[in-house]
């Protein structure tokens, strides 16, 4: 994905053999362990903690997004992590999400300069596990060793405890059977693993709705009784609500119209473009510039709400949720001394009125 023109690239979840999603094939994917790009100098344990609850984050997805005009970015992958604790998911607040980019030249320490042969045999190597002990639960660095079997490795006490409860307690008695690459705890912790395949968005000619059409639809909605009942019998409140949400409304309509032709899209990749907002409210005002080169970060891609369907986190009550997660990165993808460079995530949620409209088909 190098952004040759103004086309947005859309990502879709696809079933494919899991061996194709290993580091060696430079995948874009959701779930499973991260398929690290640079195989050493992984993010430090502290960098992968939730800023809300302090627990290790779970790997959400990664996009392979080289910049073809830059030899340092011959390979380039952006990784997104999210806290699995539903209580950390708050509206318009991305402090439970962290984003890292990694990039490599064509000639590098890990991969051949020519594409690897697509076959299952040998697909596991090279991988970060060849160079570092990895946490069996989350696939990040695993500096801690289980004192019992002295085989199982973990990023943190928290993941060790999780794995112990999930079944390592029994397994630990038989160190020769303890695996490095999966464990009872990871089965509970990791999101289901799938490929993300990208294709260009091809829209039929867009006919934007007139303001009048939007207002008509909105009136219909108000009359249908799907807005909260407290507004029902008070026409002044209705008028006020109408005024207050007119803009939001239009933006949400725009959102819905735009995704209609590709309802299953889980990613929109549009480096340097304009995000598809889910609401005209709560747009980011203060994305910090790149700390290394000081250039303003630019929008790179967004994770769509449709991805939530594939995470199997839907439960009654609170769960991980977003309207959309926007990723902003250094426009130059500047080189830094470390292999994983933190970028910025921003979470935008539906405004209350869009919430009502969303539930209305
Ligand atoms: Zn958290
Ligand atoms: Zn871990
Ligand atoms: Zn053990
Ligand atoms: Zn920079």
Tab-separated table of C-alpha atoms and ligand atoms in Angstrom:
chain	number	residue	atom	x	y	z
A	1	UNK	CA	0.000	0.000	0.000
A	2	UNK	CA	1.951	2.966	-1.191
A	3	UNK	CA	-0.809	5.425	-1.930
A	4	UNK	CA	-0.196	5.969	-5.660
A	5	UNK	CA	-3.316	8.097	-6.075
A	6	UNK	CA	-6.380	9.165	-4.210
A	7	UNK	CA	-7.911	5.733	-3.969
A	8	UNK	CA	-8.666	4.428	-0.519
A	9	UNK	CA	-7.567	0.850	0.097
A	10	UNK	CA	-10.063	-1.238	2.016
A	11	UNK	CA	-9.199	-4.182	4.223
A	12	UNK	CA	-11.393	-7.276	4.545
A	13	UNK	CA	-11.134	-10.224	6.860
A	14	UNK	CA	-10.352	-13.391	4.957
A	15	UNK	CA	-9.992	-17.012	5.951
A	16	UNK	CA	-6.596	-18.279	4.952
A	17	UNK	CA	-4.160	-20.899	6.222
A	18	UNK	CA	-2.520	-19.540	9.361
A	19	UNK	CA	1.003	-20.403	8.203
A	20	UNK	CA	0.633	-17.685	5.559
A	21	UNK	CA	0.332	-15.127	8.335
A	22	UNK	CA	3.844	-15.568	9.749
A	23	UNK	CA	6.551	-12.876	9.708
A	24	UNK	CA	8.270	-14.334	6.674
A	25	UNK	CA	5.308	-13.509	4.403
A	26	UNK	CA	4.821	-9.902	5.624
A	27	UNK	CA	1.125	-10.332	6.378
A	28	UNK	CA	-1.658	-7.917	7.175
A	29	UNK	CA	-3.782	-9.653	9.749
A	30	UNK	CA	-6.002	-9.487	12.770
A	31	UNK	CA	-5.538	-11.530	15.938
A	32	UNK	CA	-3.198	-14.334	16.931
A	33	UNK	CA	0.316	-13.419	18.047
A	34	UNK	CA	1.906	-10.387	16.391
A	35	UNK	CA	3.917	-11.400	13.303
A	36	UNK	CA	6.787	-9.067	14.237
A	37	UNK	CA	8.597	-7.378	11.331
A	38	UNK	CA	11.939	-6.454	12.904
A	39	UNK	CA	12.668	-9.623	14.868
A	40	UNK	CA	14.866	-8.039	17.544
A	41	UNK	CA	14.473	-4.918	19.652
A	42	UNK	CA	10.734	-5.565	20.071
A	43	UNK	CA	8.648	-3.031	22.047
A	44	UNK	CA	9.584	-3.115	25.706
A	45	UNK	CA	7.144	-4.602	28.188
A	46	UNK	CA	6.338	-1.117	29.596
A	47	UNK	CA	5.553	0.181	26.116
A	48	UNK	CA	2.876	-2.459	25.682
A	49	UNK	CA	0.962	-1.692	28.859
A	50	UNK	CA	-2.514	-0.164	28.918
A	51	UNK	CA	-2.311	3.473	30.012
A	52	UNK	CA	-5.545	2.981	31.935
A	53	UNK	CA	-5.232	-0.238	33.941
A	54	UNK	CA	-1.522	-1.052	33.509
A	55	UNK	CA	-2.144	-4.571	32.156
A	56	UNK	CA	-0.350	-5.847	29.043
A	57	UNK	CA	-2.239	-4.996	25.875
A	58	UNK	CA	-3.536	-7.586	23.438
A	59	UNK	CA	-2.487	-7.619	19.794
A	60	UNK	CA	-5.347	-6.344	17.622
A	61	UNK	CA	-4.066	-6.108	14.045
A	62	UNK	CA	-1.140	-5.277	11.803
A	63	UNK	CA	-0.967	-3.764	8.341
A	64	UNK	CA	1.878	-4.259	5.911
A	65	UNK	CA	2.285	-0.776	4.454
A	66	UNK	CA	5.677	-0.121	2.816
A	67	UNK	CA	6.547	3.267	1.360
A	68	UNK	CA	7.838	2.444	-2.077
A	69	UNK	CA	9.592	5.771	-2.474
A	70	UNK	CA	11.810	5.199	0.542
A	71	UNK	CA	14.442	2.492	0.754
A	72	UNK	CA	14.319	2.477	4.571
A	73	UNK	CA	10.652	1.478	4.279
A	74	UNK	CA	11.008	-1.291	1.726
A	75	UNK	CA	9.246	-3.343	4.383
A	76	UNK	CA	7.028	-1.483	6.809
A	77	UNK	CA	4.326	-2.758	9.165
A	78	UNK	CA	2.076	-0.903	11.594
A	79	UNK	CA	0.892	-2.801	14.688
A	80	UNK	CA	-2.185	-1.946	16.769
A	81	UNK	CA	-2.657	-3.172	20.356
A	82	UNK	CA	-5.733	-2.810	22.548
A	83	UNK	CA	-6.467	-3.529	26.198
A	84	UNK	CA	-8.683	-6.573	26.643
A	85	UNK	CA	-10.275	-5.146	29.752
A	86	UNK	CA	-13.708	-3.818	28.681
A	87	UNK	CA	-13.677	-1.261	31.489
A	88	UNK	CA	-10.755	0.507	29.797
A	89	UNK	CA	-12.859	1.192	26.704
A	90	UNK	CA	-14.197	4.712	27.167
A	91	UNK	CA	-15.830	6.993	24.649
A	92	UNK	CA	-13.551	9.126	22.489
A	93	UNK	CA	-10.518	8.068	24.482
A	94	UNK	CA	-7.726	5.944	23.017
A	95	UNK	CA	-5.621	5.464	26.117
A	96	UNK	CA	-6.396	1.725	25.949
A	97	UNK	CA	-4.857	1.521	22.454
A	98	UNK	CA	-1.217	1.802	21.339
A	99	UNK	CA	0.314	1.769	17.873
A	100	UNK	CA	3.848	0.956	16.671
A	101	UNK	CA	5.543	1.019	13.310
A	102	UNK	CA	8.513	-1.055	12.259
A	103	UNK	CA	10.436	-0.786	8.999
A	104	UNK	CA	13.327	-2.468	7.232
A	105	UNK	CA	15.463	-2.044	4.150
A	106	UNK	CA	15.312	-4.676	1.454
A	107	UNK	CA	18.703	-5.933	2.625
A	108	UNK	CA	18.300	-6.601	6.315
A	109	UNK	CA	19.335	-8.946	9.096
A	110	UNK	CA	16.272	-11.169	8.968
A	111	UNK	CA	14.753	-11.793	5.562
A	112	UNK	CA	16.018	-12.655	2.092
A	113	UNK	CA	15.894	-9.866	-0.475
A	114	UNK	CA	13.553	-11.959	-2.636
A	115	UNK	CA	10.058	-13.088	-1.565
A	116	UNK	CA	9.926	-16.357	0.362
A	117	UNK	CA	8.434	-19.377	-1.324
A	118	UNK	CA	4.802	-19.777	-0.290
A	119	UNK	CA	4.793	-23.101	1.469
A	120	UNK	CA	3.886	-24.269	4.911
A	121	UNK	CA	7.146	-26.062	5.594
A	122	UNK	CA	9.553	-23.623	7.232
A	123	UNK	CA	6.937	-20.888	7.515
A	124	UNK	CA	7.667	-20.474	11.240
A	125	UNK	CA	11.164	-19.207	10.599
A	126	UNK	CA	12.578	-16.652	10.728
A	127	UNK	CA	10.496	-15.341	13.577
A	128	UNK	CA	11.036	-13.192	16.661
A	129	UNK	CA	11.077	-16.413	18.710
A	130	UNK	CA	14.427	-17.258	17.043
A	131	UNK	CA	15.978	-14.168	18.632
A	132	UNK	CA	14.113	-13.489	21.895
A	133	UNK	CA	12.143	-15.421	24.477
A	134	UNK	CA	8.495	-14.498	23.900
A	135	UNK	CA	5.549	-14.430	26.273
A	136	UNK	CA	3.442	-17.517	25.632
A	137	UNK	CA	0.246	-15.615	26.323
A	138	UNK	CA	0.616	-12.481	24.167
A	139	UNK	CA	3.681	-13.005	21.926
A	140	UNK	CA	5.529	-9.919	23.202
A	141	UNK	CA	8.962	-10.086	24.874
A	142	UNK	CA	9.017	-12.645	27.682
A	143	UNK	CA	11.766	-11.771	30.173
A	144	UNK	CA	10.169	-13.757	33.022
A	145	UNK	CA	10.601	-17.525	33.350
A	146	UNK	CA	8.257	-19.898	35.160
A	147	UNK	CA	10.069	-21.035	38.300
A	148	UNK	CA	8.451	-24.492	38.114
A	149	UNK	CA	9.193	-25.852	34.643
A	150	UNK	CA	11.827	-23.213	33.804
A	151	UNK	CA	10.564	-23.343	30.221
A	152	UNK	CA	7.464	-21.168	29.990
A	153	UNK	CA	8.218	-17.477	29.423
A	154	UNK	CA	6.052	-14.469	30.169
A	155	UNK	CA	6.000	-10.706	29.681
A	156	UNK	CA	4.568	-10.082	33.118
A	157	UNK	CA	3.258	-11.560	36.351
A	158	UNK	CA	-0.213	-10.891	35.076
A	159	UNK	CA	0.201	-13.169	32.042
A	160	UNK	CA	1.953	-15.804	34.075
A	161	UNK	CA	-0.987	-15.903	36.479
A	162	UNK	CA	-3.459	-16.027	33.598
A	163	UNK	CA	-1.674	-18.985	32.023
A	164	UNK	CA	-1.318	-20.749	35.362
A	165	UNK	CA	-5.048	-20.580	35.929
A	166	UNK	CA	-5.843	-21.542	32.347
A	167	UNK	CA	-3.974	-24.839	32.678
A	168	UNK	CA	-0.223	-24.344	33.036
A	169	UNK	CA	-0.632	-25.511	36.641
A	170	UNK	CA	-1.006	-29.092	35.319
A	171	UNK	CA	1.314	-28.731	32.337
A	172	UNK	CA	4.120	-27.318	34.513
A	173	UNK	CA	4.712	-30.796	36.023
A	174	UNK	CA	5.942	-31.994	32.625
A	175	UNK	CA	8.553	-29.509	31.405
A	176	UNK	CA	9.330	-31.606	28.327
A	177	UNK	CA	5.755	-31.049	27.104
A	178	UNK	CA	5.695	-27.317	27.660
A	179	UNK	CA	5.429	-25.520	24.321
A	180	UNK	CA	7.069	-22.220	23.495
A	181	UNK	CA	4.656	-21.220	20.826
A	182	UNK	CA	1.241	-21.654	22.367
A	183	UNK	CA	-0.295	-22.249	25.768
A	184	UNK	CA	-3.605	-22.599	27.577
A	185	UNK	CA	-3.535	-18.884	28.503
A	186	UNK	CA	-3.017	-17.679	24.924
A	187	UNK	CA	-6.163	-19.458	23.792
A	188	UNK	CA	-8.137	-17.256	26.156
A	189	UNK	CA	-6.177	-14.086	25.516
A	190	UNK	CA	-5.565	-13.812	21.766
A	191	UNK	CA	-8.172	-12.582	19.329
A	192	UNK	CA	-9.205	-15.024	16.574
A	193	UNK	CA	-6.583	-14.911	13.805
A	194	UNK	CA	-7.439	-14.032	10.201
A	195	UNK	CA	-5.782	-12.491	7.191
A	196	UNK	CA	-6.669	-8.930	6.201
A	197	UNK	CA	-6.695	-8.628	2.415
A	198	UNK	CA	-6.652	-5.191	0.810
A	199	UNK	CA	-8.435	-3.951	-2.294
A	200	UNK	CA	-9.158	-0.496	-3.729
A	201	UNK	CA	-12.455	1.149	-2.949
A	202	UNK	CA	-14.348	1.632	-6.200
A	203	UNK	CA	-17.378	3.779	-5.676
A	204	UNK	CA	-20.196	4.378	-8.043
A	205	UNK	CA	-20.390	8.074	-8.636
A	206	UNK	CA	-21.141	9.662	-5.347
A	207	UNK	CA	-24.298	11.695	-5.092
A	208	UNK	CA	-24.137	13.547	-1.815
A	209	UNK	CA	-27.453	13.975	-0.088
A	210	UNK	CA	-28.906	17.437	0.030
A	211	UNK	CA	-29.452	18.982	3.384
A	212	UNK	CA	-33.187	18.717	2.791
A	213	UNK	CA	-33.017	14.977	2.221
A	214	UNK	CA	-30.994	14.516	5.347
A	215	UNK	CA	-33.448	16.531	7.405
A	216	UNK	CA	-36.369	14.558	5.984
A	217	UNK	CA	-34.730	11.307	6.992
A	218	UNK	CA	-34.002	12.702	10.357
A	219	UNK	CA	-37.591	13.806	10.856
A	220	UNK	CA	-38.780	10.367	9.883
A	221	UNK	CA	-36.484	8.983	12.502
A	222	UNK	CA	-37.785	11.310	15.180
A	223	UNK	CA	-41.365	10.437	14.305
A	224	UNK	CA	-40.641	6.729	14.282
A	225	UNK	CA	-40.205	6.912	18.023
A	226	UNK	CA	-36.683	5.513	17.967
A	227	UNK	CA	-35.188	8.464	19.741
A	228	UNK	CA	-35.175	8.255	23.522
A	229	UNK	CA	-38.678	8.662	24.866
A	230	UNK	CA	-37.783	11.632	27.049
A	231	UNK	CA	-37.834	13.746	23.891
A	232	UNK	CA	-41.157	12.414	22.654
A	233	UNK	CA	-43.698	14.728	24.117
A	234	UNK	CA	-41.730	17.932	24.125
A	235	UNK	CA	-41.605	19.560	20.735
A	236	UNK	CA	-39.249	22.305	21.913
A	237	UNK	CA	-36.756	19.692	22.939
A	238	UNK	CA	-37.207	18.027	19.590
A	239	UNK	CA	-36.413	21.238	17.779
A	240	UNK	CA	-33.378	21.805	19.938
A	241	UNK	CA	-32.187	18.294	19.427
A	242	UNK	CA	-32.701	18.679	15.728
A	243	UNK	CA	-30.595	21.818	15.669
A	244	UNK	CA	-27.884	20.421	17.866
A	245	UNK	CA	-27.444	17.219	15.963
A	246	UNK	CA	-27.895	18.429	12.425
A	247	UNK	CA	-24.180	18.417	11.680
A	248	UNK	CA	-23.521	15.143	13.435
A	249	UNK	CA	-26.363	13.681	11.569
A	250	UNK	CA	-25.036	14.655	8.206
A	251	UNK	CA	-21.622	13.298	9.037
A	252	UNK	CA	-23.042	10.001	10.199
A	253	UNK	CA	-25.165	9.815	7.046
A	254	UNK	CA	-22.051	10.425	4.998
A	255	UNK	CA	-20.333	7.649	6.917
A	256	UNK	CA	-23.150	5.218	6.299
A	257	UNK	CA	-23.483	6.083	2.617
A	258	UNK	CA	-19.767	5.724	2.036
A	259	UNK	CA	-19.470	2.255	3.538
A	260	UNK	CA	-22.690	0.900	2.027
A	261	UNK	CA	-21.046	-0.626	-1.031
A	262	UNK	CA	-18.462	-2.458	1.069
A	263	UNK	CA	-20.169	-3.154	4.337
A	264	UNK	CA	-17.599	-5.705	5.465
A	265	UNK	CA	-14.629	-3.328	5.390
A	266	UNK	CA	-12.569	-3.543	8.560
A	267	UNK	CA	-9.765	-1.143	7.514
A	268	UNK	CA	-9.620	2.035	5.433
A	269	UNK	CA	-6.072	2.859	4.366
A	270	UNK	CA	-5.643	6.409	3.061
A	271	UNK	CA	-2.239	7.762	4.001
A	272	UNK	CA	-2.272	11.547	4.053
A	273	UNK	CA	-5.990	11.575	3.285
A	274	UNK	CA	-9.049	12.529	5.289
A	275	UNK	CA	-10.487	9.960	7.690
A	276	UNK	CA	-14.076	8.877	7.264
A	277	UNK	CA	-15.478	10.346	10.468
A	278	UNK	CA	-18.328	8.601	12.241
A	279	UNK	CA	-19.423	11.903	13.713
A	280	UNK	CA	-18.652	15.574	13.277
A	281	UNK	CA	-18.062	15.751	17.003
A	282	UNK	CA	-14.916	14.706	18.815
A	283	UNK	CA	-12.447	15.083	16.011
A	284	UNK	CA	-8.862	15.157	17.265
A	285	UNK	CA	-7.455	18.633	17.794
A	286	UNK	CA	-4.075	17.912	19.227
A	287	UNK	CA	-2.336	14.977	17.549
A	288	UNK	CA	1.245	15.431	18.770
A	289	UNK	CA	3.951	15.848	16.093
A	290	UNK	CA	6.577	13.167	15.532
A	291	UNK	CA	8.915	13.481	18.527
A	292	UNK	CA	11.956	12.602	16.401
A	293	UNK	CA	11.604	14.900	13.366
A	294	UNK	CA	8.942	17.320	14.697
A	295	UNK	CA	6.798	17.042	11.557
A	296	UNK	CA	3.045	16.994	12.138
A	297	UNK	CA	1.810	13.422	12.075
A	298	UNK	CA	-0.591	12.553	9.267
A	299	UNK	CA	-3.597	10.273	9.114
A	300	UNK	CA	-2.602	6.846	7.840
A	301	UNK	CA	-5.499	4.422	8.287
A	302	UNK	CA	-8.548	3.692	10.370
A	303	UNK	CA	-9.926	0.550	11.966
A	304	UNK	CA	-13.634	0.242	11.273
A	305	UNK	CA	-16.348	-0.890	13.695
A	306	UNK	CA	-16.953	-3.967	11.546
A	307	UNK	CA	-13.715	-5.479	12.881
A	308	UNK	CA	-15.388	-5.869	16.270
A	309	UNK	CA	-17.604	-8.586	14.798
A	310	UNK	CA	-14.528	-10.749	14.185
A	311	UNK	CA	-13.058	-10.315	17.656
A	312	UNK	CA	-15.771	-12.244	19.440
A	313	UNK	CA	-15.748	-9.733	22.290
A	314	UNK	CA	-19.455	-9.014	22.069
A	315	UNK	CA	-21.022	-9.865	25.345
A	316	UNK	CA	-23.931	-8.502	27.220
A	317	UNK	CA	-22.961	-5.360	29.043
A	318	UNK	CA	-19.677	-3.560	28.481
A	319	UNK	CA	-17.174	-4.723	25.899
A	320	UNK	CA	-14.295	-3.385	23.829
A	321	UNK	CA	-15.894	-0.928	21.428
A	322	UNK	CA	-15.235	1.920	19.002
A	323	UNK	CA	-16.882	3.956	16.290
A	324	UNK	CA	-13.531	4.076	14.529
A	325	UNK	CA	-9.863	3.980	15.578
A	326	UNK	CA	-7.664	6.394	13.609
A	327	UNK	CA	-3.937	5.883	13.289
A	328	UNK	CA	-1.645	8.900	12.793
A	329	UNK	CA	2.017	8.459	11.914
A	330	UNK	CA	5.132	10.401	10.956
A	331	UNK	CA	4.670	11.550	7.314
A	332	UNK	CA	8.282	10.603	6.546
A	333	UNK	CA	8.284	7.418	8.607
A	334	UNK	CA	11.581	8.776	9.877
A	335	UNK	CA	14.349	6.453	10.983
A	336	UNK	CA	14.955	6.243	14.700
A	337	UNK	CA	17.379	4.311	16.809
A	338	UNK	CA	14.814	1.721	17.815
A	339	UNK	CA	13.085	-0.905	15.730
A	340	UNK	CA	9.551	-0.214	16.984
A	341	UNK	CA	8.445	3.400	17.033
A	342	UNK	CA	5.297	4.393	18.828
A	343	UNK	CA	2.762	6.377	16.814
A	344	UNK	CA	-0.624	7.737	17.801
A	345	UNK	CA	-4.109	6.256	17.930
A	346	UNK	CA	-7.276	8.296	18.225
A	347	UNK	CA	-10.683	6.814	18.984
A	348	UNK	CA	-13.871	8.397	17.728
A	349	UNK	CA	-17.241	7.126	18.880
A	350	UNK	CA	-20.746	7.632	17.656
A	351	UNK	CA	-22.580	10.618	19.037
A	352	UNK	CA	-25.771	9.682	20.887
A	353	UNK	CA	-28.003	10.420	17.935
A	354	UNK	CA	-25.914	8.297	15.560
A	355	UNK	CA	-26.208	5.514	18.084
A	356	UNK	CA	-29.968	5.662	17.637
A	357	UNK	CA	-29.664	5.769	13.864
A	358	UNK	CA	-27.178	2.920	13.841
A	359	UNK	CA	-29.656	0.598	15.475
A	360	UNK	CA	-32.261	1.571	12.935
A	361	UNK	CA	-31.991	-0.342	9.664
B	1	LIG	ZN1	-6.613	-1.517	30.398
B	2	LIG	ZN1	2.315	-11.450	27.784
B	3	LIG	ZN1	5.928	-23.787	34.466
B	4	LIG	ZN1	9.341	11.625	12.165
